[in-house]
CSV table of C-alpha atoms in Angstrom, one decimal:
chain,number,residue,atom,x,y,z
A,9,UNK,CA,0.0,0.0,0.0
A,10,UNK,CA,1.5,3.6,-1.0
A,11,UNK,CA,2.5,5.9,1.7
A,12,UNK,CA,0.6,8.9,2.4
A,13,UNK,CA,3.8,10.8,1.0
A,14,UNK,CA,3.8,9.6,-1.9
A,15,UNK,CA,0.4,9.6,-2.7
A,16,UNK,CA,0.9,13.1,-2.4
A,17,UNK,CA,3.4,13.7,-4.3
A,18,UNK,CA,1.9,11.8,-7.6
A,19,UNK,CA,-1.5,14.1,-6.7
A,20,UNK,CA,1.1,16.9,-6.7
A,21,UNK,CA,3.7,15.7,-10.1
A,22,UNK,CA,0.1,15.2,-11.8
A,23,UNK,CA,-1.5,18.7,-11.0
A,24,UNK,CA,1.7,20.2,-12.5
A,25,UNK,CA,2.0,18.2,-15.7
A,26,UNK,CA,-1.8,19.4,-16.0
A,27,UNK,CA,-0.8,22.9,-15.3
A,28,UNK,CA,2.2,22.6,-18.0
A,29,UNK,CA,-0.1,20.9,-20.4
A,30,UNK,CA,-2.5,23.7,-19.9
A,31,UNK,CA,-0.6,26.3,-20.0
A,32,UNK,CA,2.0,25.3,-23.3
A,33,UNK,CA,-1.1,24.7,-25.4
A,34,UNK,CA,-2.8,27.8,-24.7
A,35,UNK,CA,0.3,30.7,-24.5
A,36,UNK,CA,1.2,32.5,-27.9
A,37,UNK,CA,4.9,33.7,-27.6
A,38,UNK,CA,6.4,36.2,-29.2
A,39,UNK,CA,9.2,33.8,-30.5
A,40,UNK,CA,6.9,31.1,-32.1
A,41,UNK,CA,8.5,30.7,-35.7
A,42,UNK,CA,11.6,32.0,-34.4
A,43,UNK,CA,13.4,28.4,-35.5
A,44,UNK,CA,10.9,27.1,-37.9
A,45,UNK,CA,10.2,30.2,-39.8
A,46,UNK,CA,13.0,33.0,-38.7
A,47,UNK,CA,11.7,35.3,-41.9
A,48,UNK,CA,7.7,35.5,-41.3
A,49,UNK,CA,7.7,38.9,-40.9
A,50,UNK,CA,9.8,40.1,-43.4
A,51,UNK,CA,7.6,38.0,-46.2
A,52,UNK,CA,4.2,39.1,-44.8
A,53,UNK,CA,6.0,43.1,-44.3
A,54,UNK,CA,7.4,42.8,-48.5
A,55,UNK,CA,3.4,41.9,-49.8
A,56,UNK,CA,1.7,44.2,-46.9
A,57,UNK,CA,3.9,47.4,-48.2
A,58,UNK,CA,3.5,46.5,-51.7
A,59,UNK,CA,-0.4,46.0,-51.9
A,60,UNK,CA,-0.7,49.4,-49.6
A,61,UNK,CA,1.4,51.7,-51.8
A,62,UNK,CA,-0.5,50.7,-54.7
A,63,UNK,CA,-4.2,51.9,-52.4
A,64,UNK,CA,-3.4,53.2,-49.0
A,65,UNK,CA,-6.9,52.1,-48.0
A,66,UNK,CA,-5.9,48.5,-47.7
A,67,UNK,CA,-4.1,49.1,-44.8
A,68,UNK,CA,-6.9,49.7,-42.9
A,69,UNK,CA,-8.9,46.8,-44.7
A,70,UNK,CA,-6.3,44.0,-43.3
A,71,UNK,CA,-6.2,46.0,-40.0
A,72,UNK,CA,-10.0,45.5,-39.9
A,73,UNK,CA,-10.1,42.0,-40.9
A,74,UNK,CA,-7.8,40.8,-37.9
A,75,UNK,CA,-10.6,42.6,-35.3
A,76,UNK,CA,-13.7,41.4,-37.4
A,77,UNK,CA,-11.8,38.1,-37.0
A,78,UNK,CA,-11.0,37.7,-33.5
A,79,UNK,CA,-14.4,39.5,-32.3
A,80,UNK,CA,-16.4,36.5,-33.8
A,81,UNK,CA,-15.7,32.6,-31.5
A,82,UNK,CA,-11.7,34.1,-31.2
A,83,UNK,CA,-8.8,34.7,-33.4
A,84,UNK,CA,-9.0,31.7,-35.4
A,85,UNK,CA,-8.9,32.8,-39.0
A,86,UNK,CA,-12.6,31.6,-39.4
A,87,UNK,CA,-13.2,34.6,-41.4
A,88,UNK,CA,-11.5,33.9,-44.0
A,89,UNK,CA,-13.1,30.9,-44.8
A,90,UNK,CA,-15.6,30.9,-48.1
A,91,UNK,CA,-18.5,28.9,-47.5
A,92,UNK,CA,-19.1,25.3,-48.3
A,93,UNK,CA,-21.4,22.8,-48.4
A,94,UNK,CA,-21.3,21.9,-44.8
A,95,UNK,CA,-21.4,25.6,-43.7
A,96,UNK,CA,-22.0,29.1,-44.6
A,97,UNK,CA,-18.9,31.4,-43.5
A,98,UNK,CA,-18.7,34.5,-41.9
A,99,UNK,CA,-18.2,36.9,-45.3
A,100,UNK,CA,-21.8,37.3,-46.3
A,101,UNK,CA,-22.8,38.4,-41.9
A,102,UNK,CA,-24.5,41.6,-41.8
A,103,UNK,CA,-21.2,43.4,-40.4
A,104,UNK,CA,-19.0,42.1,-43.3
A,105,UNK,CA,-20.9,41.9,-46.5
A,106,UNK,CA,-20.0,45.0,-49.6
A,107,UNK,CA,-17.6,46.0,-46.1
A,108,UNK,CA,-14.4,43.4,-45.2
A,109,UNK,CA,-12.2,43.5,-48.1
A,110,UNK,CA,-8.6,42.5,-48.9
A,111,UNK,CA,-8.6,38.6,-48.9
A,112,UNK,CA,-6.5,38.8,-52.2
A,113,UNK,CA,-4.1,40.4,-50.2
A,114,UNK,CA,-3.9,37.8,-47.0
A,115,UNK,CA,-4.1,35.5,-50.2
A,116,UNK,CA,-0.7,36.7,-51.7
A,117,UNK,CA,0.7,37.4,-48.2
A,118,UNK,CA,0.0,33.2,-47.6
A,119,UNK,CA,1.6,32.2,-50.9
A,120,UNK,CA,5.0,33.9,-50.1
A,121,UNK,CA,5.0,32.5,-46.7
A,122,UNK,CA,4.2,28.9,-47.7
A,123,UNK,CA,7.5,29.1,-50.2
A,124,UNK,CA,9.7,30.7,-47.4
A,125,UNK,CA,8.0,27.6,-44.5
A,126,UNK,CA,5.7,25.5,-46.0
A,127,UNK,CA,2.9,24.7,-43.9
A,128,UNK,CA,4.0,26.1,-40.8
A,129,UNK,CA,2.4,29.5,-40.6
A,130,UNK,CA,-1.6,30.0,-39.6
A,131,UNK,CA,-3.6,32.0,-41.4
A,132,UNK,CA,-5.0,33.5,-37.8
A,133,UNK,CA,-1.3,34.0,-37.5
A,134,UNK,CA,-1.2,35.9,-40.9
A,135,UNK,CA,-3.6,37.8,-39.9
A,136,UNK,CA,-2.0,39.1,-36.9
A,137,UNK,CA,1.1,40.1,-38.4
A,138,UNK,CA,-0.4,41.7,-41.2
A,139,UNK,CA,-2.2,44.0,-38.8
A,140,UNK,CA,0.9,45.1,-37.5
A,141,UNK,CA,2.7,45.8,-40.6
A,142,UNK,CA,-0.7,47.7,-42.3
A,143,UNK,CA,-0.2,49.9,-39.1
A,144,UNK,CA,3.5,50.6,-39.8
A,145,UNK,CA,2.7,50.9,-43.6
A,146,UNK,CA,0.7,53.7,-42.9
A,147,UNK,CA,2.4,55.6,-39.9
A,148,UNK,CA,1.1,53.8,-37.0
A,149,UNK,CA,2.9,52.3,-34.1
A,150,UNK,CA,4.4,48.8,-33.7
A,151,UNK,CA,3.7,46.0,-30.8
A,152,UNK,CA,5.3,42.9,-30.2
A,153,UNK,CA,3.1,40.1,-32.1
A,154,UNK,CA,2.5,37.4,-30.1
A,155,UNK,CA,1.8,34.1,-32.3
A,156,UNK,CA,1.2,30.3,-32.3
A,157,UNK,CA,-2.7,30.5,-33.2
A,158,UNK,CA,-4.0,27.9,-35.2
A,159,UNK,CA,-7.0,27.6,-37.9
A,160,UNK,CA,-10.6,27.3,-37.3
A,161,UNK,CA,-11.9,24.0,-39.5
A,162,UNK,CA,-15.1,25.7,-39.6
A,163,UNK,CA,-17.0,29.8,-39.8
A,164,UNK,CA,-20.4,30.4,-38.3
A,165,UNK,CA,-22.8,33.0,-40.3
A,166,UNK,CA,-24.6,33.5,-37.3
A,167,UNK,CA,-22.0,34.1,-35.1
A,168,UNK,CA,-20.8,37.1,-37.1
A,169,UNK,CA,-24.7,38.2,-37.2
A,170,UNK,CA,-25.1,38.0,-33.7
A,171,UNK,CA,-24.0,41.1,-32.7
A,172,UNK,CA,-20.6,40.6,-31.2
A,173,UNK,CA,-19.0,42.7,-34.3
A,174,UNK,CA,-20.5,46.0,-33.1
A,175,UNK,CA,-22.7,48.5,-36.0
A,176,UNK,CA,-21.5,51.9,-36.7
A,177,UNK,CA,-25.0,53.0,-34.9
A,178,UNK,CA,-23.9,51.7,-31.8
A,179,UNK,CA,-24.4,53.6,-28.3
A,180,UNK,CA,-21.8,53.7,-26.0
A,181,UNK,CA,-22.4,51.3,-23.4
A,182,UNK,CA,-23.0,48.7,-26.3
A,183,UNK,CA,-19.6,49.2,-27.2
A,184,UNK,CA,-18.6,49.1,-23.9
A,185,UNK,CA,-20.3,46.2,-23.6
A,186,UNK,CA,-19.2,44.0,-26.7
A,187,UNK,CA,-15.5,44.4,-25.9
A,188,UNK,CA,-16.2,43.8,-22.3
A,189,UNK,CA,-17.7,40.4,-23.2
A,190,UNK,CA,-14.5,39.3,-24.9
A,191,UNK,CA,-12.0,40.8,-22.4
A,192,UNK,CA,-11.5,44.0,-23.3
A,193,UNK,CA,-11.6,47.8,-21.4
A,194,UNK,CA,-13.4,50.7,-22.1
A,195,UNK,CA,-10.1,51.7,-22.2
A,196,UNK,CA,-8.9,49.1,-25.1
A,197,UNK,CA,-12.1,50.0,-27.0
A,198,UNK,CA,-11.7,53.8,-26.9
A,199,UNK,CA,-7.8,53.1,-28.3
A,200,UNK,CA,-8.8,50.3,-30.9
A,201,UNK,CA,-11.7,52.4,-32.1
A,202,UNK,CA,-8.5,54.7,-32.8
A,203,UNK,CA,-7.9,52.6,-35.9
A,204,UNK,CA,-10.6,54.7,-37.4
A,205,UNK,CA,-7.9,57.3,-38.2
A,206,UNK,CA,-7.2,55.4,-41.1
A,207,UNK,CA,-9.5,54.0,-43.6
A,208,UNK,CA,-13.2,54.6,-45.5
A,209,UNK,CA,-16.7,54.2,-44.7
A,210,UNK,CA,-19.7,53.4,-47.2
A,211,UNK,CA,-22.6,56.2,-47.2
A,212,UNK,CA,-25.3,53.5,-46.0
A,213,UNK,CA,-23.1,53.6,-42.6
A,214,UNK,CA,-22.9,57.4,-41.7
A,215,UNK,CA,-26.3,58.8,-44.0
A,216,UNK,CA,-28.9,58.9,-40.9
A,217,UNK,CA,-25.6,60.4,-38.8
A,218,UNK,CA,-25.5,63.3,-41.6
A,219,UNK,CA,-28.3,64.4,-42.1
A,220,UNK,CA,-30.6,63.6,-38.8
A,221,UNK,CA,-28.3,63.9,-35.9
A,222,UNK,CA,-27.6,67.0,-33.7
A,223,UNK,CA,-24.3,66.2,-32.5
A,224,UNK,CA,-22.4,67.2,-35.6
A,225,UNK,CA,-20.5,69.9,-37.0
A,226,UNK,CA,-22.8,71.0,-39.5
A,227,UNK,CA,-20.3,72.0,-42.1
A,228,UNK,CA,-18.8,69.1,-41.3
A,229,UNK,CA,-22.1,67.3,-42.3
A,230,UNK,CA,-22.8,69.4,-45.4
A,231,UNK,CA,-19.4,68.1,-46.8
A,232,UNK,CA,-20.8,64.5,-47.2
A,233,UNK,CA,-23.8,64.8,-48.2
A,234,UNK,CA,-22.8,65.5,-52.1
A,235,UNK,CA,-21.4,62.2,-52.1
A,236,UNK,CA,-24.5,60.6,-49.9
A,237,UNK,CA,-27.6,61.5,-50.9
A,238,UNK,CA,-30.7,61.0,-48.6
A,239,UNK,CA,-32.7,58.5,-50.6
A,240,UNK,CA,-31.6,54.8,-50.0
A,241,UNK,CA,-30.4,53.4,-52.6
A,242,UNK,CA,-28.9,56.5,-54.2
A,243,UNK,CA,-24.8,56.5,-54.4
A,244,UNK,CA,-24.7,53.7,-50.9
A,245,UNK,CA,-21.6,52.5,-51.3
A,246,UNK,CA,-19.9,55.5,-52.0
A,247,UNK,CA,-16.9,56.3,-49.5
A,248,UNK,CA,-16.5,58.9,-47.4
A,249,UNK,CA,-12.9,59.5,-44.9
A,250,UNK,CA,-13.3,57.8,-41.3
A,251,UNK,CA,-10.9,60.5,-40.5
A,252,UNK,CA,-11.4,63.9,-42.9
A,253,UNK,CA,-8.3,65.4,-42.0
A,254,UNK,CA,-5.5,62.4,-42.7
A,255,UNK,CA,-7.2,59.8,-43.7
A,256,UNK,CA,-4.5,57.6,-44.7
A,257,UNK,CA,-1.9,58.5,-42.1
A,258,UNK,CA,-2.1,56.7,-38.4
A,259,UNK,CA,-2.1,59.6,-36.2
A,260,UNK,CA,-4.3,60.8,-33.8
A,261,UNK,CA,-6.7,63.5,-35.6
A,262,UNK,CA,-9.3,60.4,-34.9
A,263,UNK,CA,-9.6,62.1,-31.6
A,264,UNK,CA,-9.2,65.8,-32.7
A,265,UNK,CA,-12.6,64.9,-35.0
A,266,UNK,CA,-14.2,63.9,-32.0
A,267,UNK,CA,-14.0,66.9,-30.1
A,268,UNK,CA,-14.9,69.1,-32.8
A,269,UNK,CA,-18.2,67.0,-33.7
A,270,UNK,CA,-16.9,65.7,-36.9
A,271,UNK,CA,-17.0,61.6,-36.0
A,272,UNK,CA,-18.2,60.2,-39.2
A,273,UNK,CA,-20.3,57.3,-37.9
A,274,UNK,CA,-22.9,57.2,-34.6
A,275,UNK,CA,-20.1,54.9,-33.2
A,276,UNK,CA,-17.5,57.5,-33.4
A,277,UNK,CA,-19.1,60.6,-32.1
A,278,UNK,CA,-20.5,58.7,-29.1
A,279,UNK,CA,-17.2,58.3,-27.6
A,280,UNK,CA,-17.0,62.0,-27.0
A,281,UNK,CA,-20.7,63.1,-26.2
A,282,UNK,CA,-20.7,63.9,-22.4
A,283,UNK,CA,-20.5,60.3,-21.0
A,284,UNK,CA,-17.6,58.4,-19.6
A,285,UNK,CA,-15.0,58.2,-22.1
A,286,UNK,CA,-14.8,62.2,-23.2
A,287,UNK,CA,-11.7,62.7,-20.6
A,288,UNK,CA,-9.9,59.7,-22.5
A,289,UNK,CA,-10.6,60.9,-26.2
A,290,UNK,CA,-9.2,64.2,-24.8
A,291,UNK,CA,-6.0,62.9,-23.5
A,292,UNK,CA,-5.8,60.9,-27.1
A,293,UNK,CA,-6.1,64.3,-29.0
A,294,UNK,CA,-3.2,65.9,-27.2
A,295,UNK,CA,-0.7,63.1,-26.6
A,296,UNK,CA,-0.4,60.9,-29.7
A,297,UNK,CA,2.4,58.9,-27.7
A,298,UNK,CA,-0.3,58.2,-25.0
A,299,UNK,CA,-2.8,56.6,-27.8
A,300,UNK,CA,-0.2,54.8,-29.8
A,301,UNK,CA,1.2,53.1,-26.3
A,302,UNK,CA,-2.4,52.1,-25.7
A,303,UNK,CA,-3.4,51.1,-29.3
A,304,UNK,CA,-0.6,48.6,-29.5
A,305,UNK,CA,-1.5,46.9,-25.9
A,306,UNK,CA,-5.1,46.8,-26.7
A,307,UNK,CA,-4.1,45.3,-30.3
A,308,UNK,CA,-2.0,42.8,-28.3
A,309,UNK,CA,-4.5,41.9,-25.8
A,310,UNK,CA,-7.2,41.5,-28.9
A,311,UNK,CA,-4.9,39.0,-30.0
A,312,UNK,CA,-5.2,36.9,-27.3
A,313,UNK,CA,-8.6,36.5,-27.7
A,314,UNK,CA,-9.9,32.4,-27.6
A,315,UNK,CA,-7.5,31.4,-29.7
A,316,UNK,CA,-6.8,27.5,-31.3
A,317,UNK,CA,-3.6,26.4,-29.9
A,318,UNK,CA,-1.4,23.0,-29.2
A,319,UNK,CA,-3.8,20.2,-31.4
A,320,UNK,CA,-6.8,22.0,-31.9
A,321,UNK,CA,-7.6,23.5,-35.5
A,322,UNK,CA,-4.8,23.1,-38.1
A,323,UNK,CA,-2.6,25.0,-40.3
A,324,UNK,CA,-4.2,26.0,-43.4
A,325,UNK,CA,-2.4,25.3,-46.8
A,326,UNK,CA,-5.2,27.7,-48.2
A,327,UNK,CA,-6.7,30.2,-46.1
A,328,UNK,CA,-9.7,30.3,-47.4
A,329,UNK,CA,-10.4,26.5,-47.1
A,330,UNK,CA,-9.9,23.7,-44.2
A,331,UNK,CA,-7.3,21.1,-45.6
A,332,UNK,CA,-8.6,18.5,-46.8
């Protein structure tokens, strides 16, 4: 019969090889591909900064794919899957149909990588690193990518409609609420929502914020309503600047807008109309080292969200289809 000793220490040898199990499968490092592929970033950087300084918008396309991915069941590069016959992805939702863009790009960006490490890099992990370099490509600030995400085998349509992505009409405590529910701050938000200093909205998104709301600079407003006219249906996917003052620079006029009533969509301008977060936009618009410290932990704790890791998912040879 075993001692009481060492019936302890077996209770205690097992809790930590559970504890190491646990915690190896689930950690991203920053050093993931540092042995098995030491040139990631430099492959996914070379197609990132050639595909934005042919359209500076794309930038902010990838940047947008990475959040739209990790906000629906985690960071698992489920929305880049096209549908199939056993399920219907996540690219025809309400927040990302005629509105995500650049899978061409993530495309292009996976080709190079597989001929540099074949089948070692996820396309959840693609996507990650091509936020960061959009962000550089365009000005922005840089974080330390943490990686080791693997692919989701499937994409849930009703996932991405169910809200979790939140609309441009949003109020604030839905915001608030959204990223709360997958781990993030008010603070986090209010930075990430930052990433609207870059980019383009379609009139359908920002025409009731024009022409009916009260909390807008009306000059401002007057300015896009030539290119979005008040019937529905009349010039709705024209674009209009997130950010009309440098619109394809990563700075931190985002803010400066705000204060001055010239957020382009509801879910802009409601981070600066008298409720809790007006002291942090303020602080944004005068210390741009302040938001781009914050940005770049918020982008990093985004990362982290639910992601596949050890033997769940796989690594995709195609990233928009589960291996077969």
């Amino acid at each position: 019969m075993a001692s009481s000793s060492m019936i302890i220490s077996f209770a205690l040898l097992a809790c930590t090889l559970c504890l190491m199990s646990s915690t190896s499968s689930a950690q991203l490092t920053h050093e993931f591909y540092s042995k098995s592929c030491p040139k990631v970033f430099q492959t996914v950087r070379s197609v990132v900064r050639s595909a934005v300084s042919k359209e500076k918008r794309m930038g902010a396309s990838l940047l947008r794919l990475h959040f739209h991915d990790c906000f629906v069941n985690g960071c698992d590069g489920s929305i880049l899957l096209d549908d199939t016959s056993s399920f219907t992805g996540e690219k025809t939702a309400r927040p990302n149909a005629n509105s995500i863009r650049g899978f061409n790009v993530i495309d292009d960006v996976k080709e190079s990588v597989e001929k540099v490490c074949p089948g070692v890099v996820s396309c959840a992990d693609i996507l990650a690193i091509t936020a960061l370099e959009s962000t550089l490509a365009l000005g922005g600030p840089s974080w330390k990518v943490k990686l080791g995400r693997r692919d989701s085998k499937s994409a849930s349509l009703s996932a991405a409609n169910s809200g979790v992505i939140p609309p441009p009409t949003s109020t604030l405590n839905n915001l608030i609420n959204r990223f709360q529910a997958v781990g993030l701050s008010a603070k986090d938000m209010v930075a990430l929502s930052g990433s609207h200093t870059i980019g383009q909205a379609r009139c359908t998104t920002f025409r009731a914020r024009i022409y009916n709301d009260s909390n807008i600079d009306a000059a401002f407003a007057r300015t896009r309503w030539s290119n979005c006219p008040l019937p529905t249906g009349s010039g709705d996917n024209n674009l209009a600047p997130l950010d009309v003052k440098t619109p394809t620079f990563f700075d931190n006029n985002y803010y400066k807008n705000l204060i001055n009533q010239q957020g382009l969509l509801r879910s802009d301008q409601v981070l600066h109309n008298g409720g809790s977060t007006d002291s942090l936009v303020e602080q944004y618009s005068k210390n741009a080292g302040s938001f781009n410290a914050d940005f770049a932990a918020a982008m990093i704790k985004m990362g982290d969200i639910r992601p596949l890791t050890g033997s769940n998912g796989e690594i995709r040879k195609n990233c928009r289809k589960v291996n077969s």
